[in-house]
Amino acid sequence: MDHYDSQQTNDYMQPEEDWDRDMLLDPAWEKQQRKTFTAWCNSHLRKAGTQIDNIEEDFRDGLKLMLLLEVISGERLAKPERGKMRVHKISNVNKALDFIASKGVKLVSIGAEEIVDGNVKMTLGMIWTIILRFAIQDISVEETSAKEGLLLWCQRKTAPYKNVNIQNFHISWKDGLGFCALIHRHRPELIDYGKLRKDDPLTNLNTAFDVAEKYLDIPKMLDAEDIVGTARPDEKAIMTYVSSFYHAFSGAQKAETAANRICKVLAVNQENEQLMEDYEKLASDLLEWIRRTIPWLENRAPENTMQAMQQKLEDFRDYRRLHKPPKVQEKCQLEINFNTLQTKLRLSNRPAFMPSEGKMVSDINNAWGGLEQAEKGYEEWLLNEIRRLERLDHLAEKFRQKASIHESWTDGKEAMLQQKDYETATLSEIKALLKKHEAFESDLAAHQDRVEQIAAIAQELNELDYYDSPSVNARCQKICDQWDNLGALTQKRREALERTEKLLETIDQLYLEYAKRAAPFNNWMEGAMEDLQDTFIVHTIEEIQGLTTAHEQFKATLPDADKERQAILGIHNEVSKIVQTYHVNMAGTNPYTTISPQEINGKWDHVRQLVPRRDQALMEEHTRQQQNERLRKQFGAQANVIGPWIQTKMEEIGRISIEMHGTLEDQLNHLRQYEKSIINYKPKIDQLEGDHQQIQEALIFDNKHTNYTMEHIRVGWEQLLTTIARTINEVENQILTRDAKGISQEQMNEFRASFNHFDRKKTGMMDSEDFRACLISMGYNMGEAEFARIMSIVDPNRLGVVTFQAFIDFMSRETADTDTADQVMASFKILAGDKNYITVDELRRELPPDQAEYCIARMAPYSGPDAVPGALDYMSFSTALYGESDL
């Protein structure tokens, strides 16, 4: 590929790199692309004797993808990897992607891992890239190529046909007439175009697809229902299908191209003349619009209101947003048309185009520059005027807001300062009024800044010649006069409050002293009553003893509390004496507290009544906790014996199961005696259950005398019973195995010794590695496959461990297999005597009838060189006795 071709590929493929992946999420489009791309790939893969069924699955290993690229390119790719691992698949797909990239195609967001993972949209995107490069890119019609060339080719071929208007690669093909027209244009004998109807798209599409598949070797890539049932068929699917028609008819196109060359020269001349006329008209219209617009932009007549100026700004924005952009486009298009026309004239060896006077591109640029200069000045003037009006409106609104806030604050303040409420107030109320007055004075001082700001704003509005300055000045003067009056009234009220305060100060000190001592004493009594009446929940004897001690300490404080009560009542009596002596006008009770002497006396009497009740409750709870402690100790003593006993028995059973003392029968007898002794221990468990029942009824939840709970004891007891029963069953099974397989006690001891030796974890089971080591020590020479076979026998559930029962079953089987052949031969010689066969009659004579018939039914007849009718040879005999084996 030379530099021009490479550049052309990049220029066309670049927009497709950003192909709309989101569209693949549309199920209808995805279905169309799957079907079309699969058919297109199979149309090439069948040349290599293969095909794909599932586009995202069959390309995952990269093999068929590389084969597809070799078929459509005619080139050999690198040797593919034949492995089944993911790394081999990724390597193959990368080789295919590298080959595509070597053809000048830039792959965006498409990686080998996504193809190997079966990512549908990435796989469809990759196949679309291949179709573009190898099926569409090389299409060239006149001066257009690829997609535009294919579209132009379709338009030229279908132009003579009624009801066919190809403008795109989606809805223009929905009625099927476009496909039928392409076929009829090149092979009119295949379709009767006159019988087709535009309102029957299914028939049209099916006719075109069936004819193309049958006579043009174009596989059916879409179903008519998919196209008709979709509002907008998938563009990529249609382009792929249409490109197959192009390549099928490309031979016929070459003849037509020669005929079009003649028309092309004439069309160029006509087009150039039309471009000249269009330039003249567009230039005239644009210059006229500029001439009308500049005076409007140069108008600087100011407005008096913000609304009017904002309307001018809105008109200017409409100009910028609605009127100017089309003219900018016209100016750009004018320059493009001028440059295009000059280029075409130069390529056609024609003289350069000279516009009319004043309509050159430079003239238009000069006029446009004047327009933009006027526009810039107009915008600056608008903004400055708006800022000026905004400043005035802002100041006026700020004055109104601050004035309103100040007037709202001063409303009622003069009447408040003239009140005589302090004449009948108590000292606490006087002090409150003084503090309130001080707060008002602070508030008054803080508002001084606002008054000054109001005056300053009014002054600035006067300086800026605000149209409503008279009303602003009048309002400002009223605010200042009122401010001076408030200052005088404030000073007068302060002096009156300070005089009244001194009169009531002595009485107030006594009230304060009473309140300071009455409040904590009242709180103490309320807390005492709450504590004396509070219900308590304790779980141990220590807790109730702590409560009793605290109660005794409380009772010791009662004499001092009574002295404090009498002192508080004495202060109240002194206040009453002063009021009667000096005839002080006391409006109300003590302002510092609501606690009256009567309330103090009443609560004190209640406390004295609650003390003996608390004594009785604590004594009863102490008795109950002593009983609970006895139950805890009783349960703990038994549990501390039973729990270790169960653990010890579990360990002893474990040792018995792996030791080899005596025969299996001896071990079985020992275990049964052990089981009996365990069962005899059950009454102690039942007794412990009874103690536990008493603890639960007493609502005892913890026991420091033992770490064992009843649940632990129950679980341990059940495990002990289960373990002894399971161990007895294992020994019984070993006896059955030994007797069935003819294993001696010595062999059984050897098996147990080997098993115990290699049971390194001492769990009663060997893991797979321990079992392998055991087999090797016994002389087995085996590979991984043989060991896996043996493990499937001894560990059919694949738990990864081998029990002793499974071990002796395997060892007994291995031992028995070595003796089977000798046993068969000895049995055969006994029955056959000196012959090489056994007759059926002899077998029936020597064996019981049912066993003889059982063997005869499974024997094969003797087939030796001197065969005797009704006789059986050695192999048939062994099969009947021992079944199919490796003998």
Short mmCIF file of C-alpha atoms in Angstrom, two decimals, residues 568-802:
data_model
loop_
_atom_site.label_atom_id
_atom_site.label_comp_id
_atom_site.label_asym_id
_atom_site.label_seq_id
_atom_site.Cartn_x
_atom_site.Cartn_y
_atom_site.Cartn_z
CA ILE A 568 -33.21 26.76 105.59
CA LEU A 569 -36.57 27.26 107.35
CA GLY A 570 -34.92 29.88 109.64
CA ILE A 571 -33.89 32.01 106.59
CA HIS A 572 -37.48 32.04 105.33
CA ASN A 573 -38.76 33.16 108.74
CA GLU A 574 -36.27 36.06 108.76
CA VAL A 575 -37.55 37.31 105.37
CA SER A 576 -41.14 37.30 106.69
CA LYS A 577 -40.07 39.34 109.68
CA ILE A 578 -38.36 42.02 107.53
CA VAL A 579 -41.40 42.36 105.21
CA GLN A 580 -43.74 42.88 108.19
CA THR A 581 -41.41 45.34 109.91
CA TYR A 582 -40.69 47.67 106.92
CA HIS A 583 -43.97 47.20 105.00
CA VAL A 584 -42.19 46.30 101.81
CA ASN A 585 -44.45 45.78 98.76
CA MET A 586 -43.52 42.22 97.73
CA ALA A 587 -45.13 41.29 94.44
CA GLY A 588 -44.99 37.49 94.49
CA THR A 589 -42.87 34.79 96.12
CA ASN A 590 -39.13 34.08 96.12
CA PRO A 591 -37.98 34.75 92.52
CA TYR A 592 -34.99 32.41 92.76
CA THR A 593 -36.82 29.24 93.62
CA THR A 594 -40.25 27.61 93.62
CA ILE A 595 -39.44 25.42 96.62
CA SER A 596 -41.63 26.35 99.58
CA PRO A 597 -41.02 25.47 103.26
CA GLN A 598 -44.15 23.28 103.20
CA GLU A 599 -42.72 21.28 100.27
CA ILE A 600 -39.44 20.75 102.13
CA ASN A 601 -41.21 19.46 105.24
CA GLY A 602 -43.45 17.13 103.21
CA LYS A 603 -40.53 15.52 101.34
CA TRP A 604 -38.56 15.12 104.57
CA ASP A 605 -41.43 13.18 106.17
CA HIS A 606 -41.65 10.94 103.08
CA VAL A 607 -37.94 10.11 103.25
CA ARG A 608 -38.29 9.05 106.89
CA GLN A 609 -41.11 6.66 105.91
CA LEU A 610 -39.20 5.03 103.02
CA VAL A 611 -36.10 4.08 105.06
CA PRO A 612 -37.63 1.06 106.97
CA ARG A 613 -39.28 -0.21 103.77
CA ARG A 614 -35.87 -0.30 102.07
CA ASP A 615 -34.41 -2.20 105.03
CA GLN A 616 -37.04 -4.95 104.63
CA ALA A 617 -36.54 -5.31 100.84
CA LEU A 618 -32.74 -5.64 101.16
CA MET A 619 -33.08 -8.30 103.86
CA GLU A 620 -35.43 -10.44 101.69
CA GLU A 621 -33.13 -10.19 98.63
CA HIS A 622 -30.10 -11.18 100.75
CA THR A 623 -31.87 -14.40 101.77
CA ARG A 624 -32.72 -15.24 98.12
CA GLN A 625 -29.13 -14.70 96.91
CA GLN A 626 -27.80 -17.03 99.63
CA GLN A 627 -30.08 -19.77 98.25
CA ASN A 628 -28.90 -19.09 94.66
CA GLU A 629 -25.24 -19.31 95.71
CA ARG A 630 -25.92 -22.73 97.23
CA LEU A 631 -27.42 -23.92 93.93
CA ARG A 632 -24.40 -22.61 91.96
CA LYS A 633 -21.91 -24.44 94.19
CA GLN A 634 -23.95 -27.67 94.04
CA PHE A 635 -24.09 -27.62 90.22
CA GLY A 636 -20.44 -26.57 89.85
CA ALA A 637 -19.17 -29.40 92.08
CA GLN A 638 -20.94 -32.04 89.96
CA ALA A 639 -20.13 -30.44 86.58
CA ASN A 640 -16.42 -30.17 87.45
CA VAL A 641 -16.40 -33.97 87.96
CA ILE A 642 -18.60 -35.06 85.02
CA GLY A 643 -16.99 -32.80 82.40
CA PRO A 644 -13.39 -34.13 82.86
CA TRP A 645 -14.77 -37.68 83.17
CA ILE A 646 -16.39 -37.40 79.71
CA GLN A 647 -13.22 -35.96 78.22
CA THR A 648 -11.11 -38.74 79.75
CA LYS A 649 -13.45 -41.43 78.40
CA MET A 650 -13.32 -39.88 74.91
CA GLU A 651 -9.52 -40.03 74.98
CA GLU A 652 -9.50 -43.62 76.27
CA ILE A 653 -11.86 -44.75 73.49
CA GLY A 654 -9.58 -43.09 70.94
CA ARG A 655 -6.58 -44.99 72.30
CA ILE A 656 -8.46 -48.31 72.31
CA SER A 657 -9.43 -47.86 68.63
CA ILE A 658 -5.81 -47.61 67.50
CA GLU A 659 -4.08 -49.99 69.91
CA MET A 660 -3.47 -53.68 69.00
CA HIS A 661 -3.87 -55.47 72.34
CA GLY A 662 -5.31 -58.94 71.76
CA THR A 663 -7.60 -60.13 68.97
CA LEU A 664 -10.41 -58.13 67.43
CA GLU A 665 -12.87 -60.13 69.55
CA ASP A 666 -10.92 -59.11 72.67
CA GLN A 667 -11.07 -55.48 71.60
CA LEU A 668 -14.81 -55.80 70.88
CA ASN A 669 -15.50 -57.30 74.31
CA HIS A 670 -13.40 -54.59 75.93
CA LEU A 671 -15.32 -51.87 74.10
CA ARG A 672 -18.71 -53.37 75.02
CA GLN A 673 -17.72 -53.50 78.67
CA TYR A 674 -16.60 -49.90 78.32
CA GLU A 675 -19.95 -49.01 76.78
CA LYS A 676 -21.78 -50.63 79.67
CA SER A 677 -19.74 -48.67 82.22
CA ILE A 678 -20.54 -45.46 80.36
CA ILE A 679 -24.27 -46.21 80.31
CA ASN A 680 -24.16 -46.91 84.05
CA TYR A 681 -22.92 -43.34 84.53
CA LYS A 682 -26.24 -41.96 83.18
CA PRO A 683 -27.88 -41.38 86.61
CA LYS A 684 -25.24 -38.80 87.46
CA ILE A 685 -26.06 -36.94 84.24
CA ASP A 686 -29.75 -37.04 85.16
CA GLN A 687 -28.97 -35.70 88.64
CA LEU A 688 -27.03 -32.83 87.10
CA GLU A 689 -30.01 -32.13 84.82
CA GLY A 690 -32.19 -31.80 87.92
CA ASP A 691 -29.80 -29.29 89.50
CA HIS A 692 -29.71 -27.37 86.24
CA GLN A 693 -33.52 -27.24 86.21
CA GLN A 694 -33.51 -25.64 89.68
CA ILE A 695 -30.92 -23.06 88.52
CA GLN A 696 -33.05 -22.10 85.51
CA GLU A 697 -36.16 -21.76 87.69
CA ALA A 698 -34.19 -19.45 90.00
CA LEU A 699 -33.17 -17.34 86.94
CA ILE A 700 -29.45 -17.85 87.58
CA PHE A 701 -27.51 -16.96 84.42
CA ASP A 702 -23.86 -17.35 85.43
CA ASN A 703 -21.77 -19.59 87.70
CA LYS A 704 -18.25 -18.66 88.72
CA HIS A 705 -17.71 -22.09 90.34
CA THR A 706 -17.44 -23.96 87.00
CA ASN A 707 -16.63 -23.38 83.34
CA TYR A 708 -19.01 -26.15 82.26
CA THR A 709 -22.58 -25.43 81.18
CA MET A 710 -25.33 -27.99 80.93
CA GLU A 711 -25.21 -27.65 77.16
CA HIS A 712 -21.49 -28.56 77.20
CA ILE A 713 -22.24 -31.62 79.34
CA ARG A 714 -25.12 -32.73 77.06
CA VAL A 715 -23.04 -32.35 73.88
CA GLY A 716 -20.07 -34.19 75.46
CA TRP A 717 -22.32 -37.04 76.69
CA GLU A 718 -23.96 -37.44 73.25
CA GLN A 719 -20.54 -37.43 71.55
CA LEU A 720 -19.27 -40.03 74.03
CA LEU A 721 -22.22 -42.36 73.29
CA THR A 722 -21.82 -41.81 69.53
CA THR A 723 -18.06 -42.42 69.65
CA ILE A 724 -18.25 -45.72 71.61
CA ALA A 725 -21.05 -46.96 69.30
CA ARG A 726 -19.12 -46.00 66.16
CA THR A 727 -15.90 -47.59 67.51
CA ILE A 728 -17.73 -50.87 68.30
CA ASN A 729 -19.21 -50.83 64.78
CA GLU A 730 -15.77 -50.33 63.23
CA VAL A 731 -14.33 -53.34 65.12
CA GLU A 732 -17.35 -55.45 64.10
CA ASN A 733 -16.78 -54.46 60.44
CA GLN A 734 -13.09 -55.36 60.78
CA ILE A 735 -14.07 -58.82 62.08
CA LEU A 736 -16.45 -59.27 59.13
CA THR A 737 -13.72 -58.22 56.70
CA ARG A 738 -11.16 -60.48 58.33
CA ASP A 739 -13.49 -63.50 58.20
CA ALA A 740 -14.73 -62.80 54.66
CA LYS A 741 -11.25 -62.28 53.24
CA GLY A 742 -9.50 -64.96 55.30
CA ILE A 743 -7.13 -62.50 56.94
CA SER A 744 -5.18 -63.83 59.93
CA GLN A 745 -4.86 -61.96 63.19
CA GLU A 746 -1.17 -61.40 62.46
CA GLN A 747 -2.01 -59.77 59.14
CA MET A 748 -4.65 -57.67 60.83
CA ASN A 749 -2.05 -56.57 63.42
CA GLU A 750 0.40 -55.75 60.65
CA PHE A 751 -2.25 -53.69 58.87
CA ARG A 752 -3.04 -51.86 62.10
CA ALA A 753 0.67 -51.25 62.81
CA SER A 754 1.26 -49.85 59.32
CA PHE A 755 -1.86 -47.70 59.52
CA ASN A 756 -0.94 -46.31 62.97
CA HIS A 757 2.63 -45.66 61.87
CA PHE A 758 1.62 -43.55 58.89
CA ASP A 759 -1.32 -41.88 60.69
CA ARG A 760 1.01 -39.08 61.70
CA LYS A 761 -1.75 -36.76 62.94
CA LYS A 762 -3.19 -39.59 65.10
CA THR A 763 -6.73 -38.83 63.97
CA GLY A 764 -7.62 -42.43 63.04
CA MET A 765 -7.42 -41.49 59.33
CA MET A 766 -4.55 -41.08 56.85
CA ASP A 767 -4.49 -38.23 54.36
CA SER A 768 -3.54 -38.97 50.73
CA GLU A 769 0.18 -38.28 51.20
CA ASP A 770 0.37 -40.50 54.29
CA PHE A 771 -1.43 -43.27 52.36
CA ARG A 772 0.98 -42.93 49.40
CA ALA A 773 3.95 -43.26 51.79
CA CYS A 774 2.35 -46.35 53.35
CA LEU A 775 1.88 -48.05 49.95
CA ILE A 776 5.49 -47.28 48.93
CA SER A 777 6.77 -48.77 52.20
CA MET A 778 4.82 -51.97 51.39
CA GLY A 779 6.54 -52.33 48.00
CA TYR A 780 4.04 -50.67 45.66
CA ASN A 781 5.66 -49.01 42.65
CA MET A 782 3.05 -46.79 41.04
CA GLY A 783 2.61 -43.61 39.08
CA GLU A 784 0.07 -40.82 39.52
CA ALA A 785 -2.60 -42.58 37.44
CA GLU A 786 -2.32 -45.83 39.43
CA PHE A 787 -2.39 -43.94 42.73
CA ALA A 788 -5.47 -42.02 41.58
CA ARG A 789 -7.16 -45.36 40.76
CA ILE A 790 -6.36 -46.72 44.23
CA MET A 791 -7.61 -43.52 45.87
CA SER A 792 -10.91 -43.85 43.99
CA ILE A 793 -11.30 -47.28 45.63
CA VAL A 794 -10.38 -46.34 49.21
CA ASP A 795 -11.88 -42.81 49.10
CA PRO A 796 -14.93 -43.01 46.78
CA ASN A 797 -16.43 -39.83 48.29
CA ARG A 798 -13.21 -37.86 47.61
CA LEU A 799 -12.85 -36.62 51.18
CA GLY A 800 -9.05 -36.74 50.95
CA VAL A 801 -8.65 -39.25 53.83
CA VAL A 802 -8.44 -43.08 54.17
#
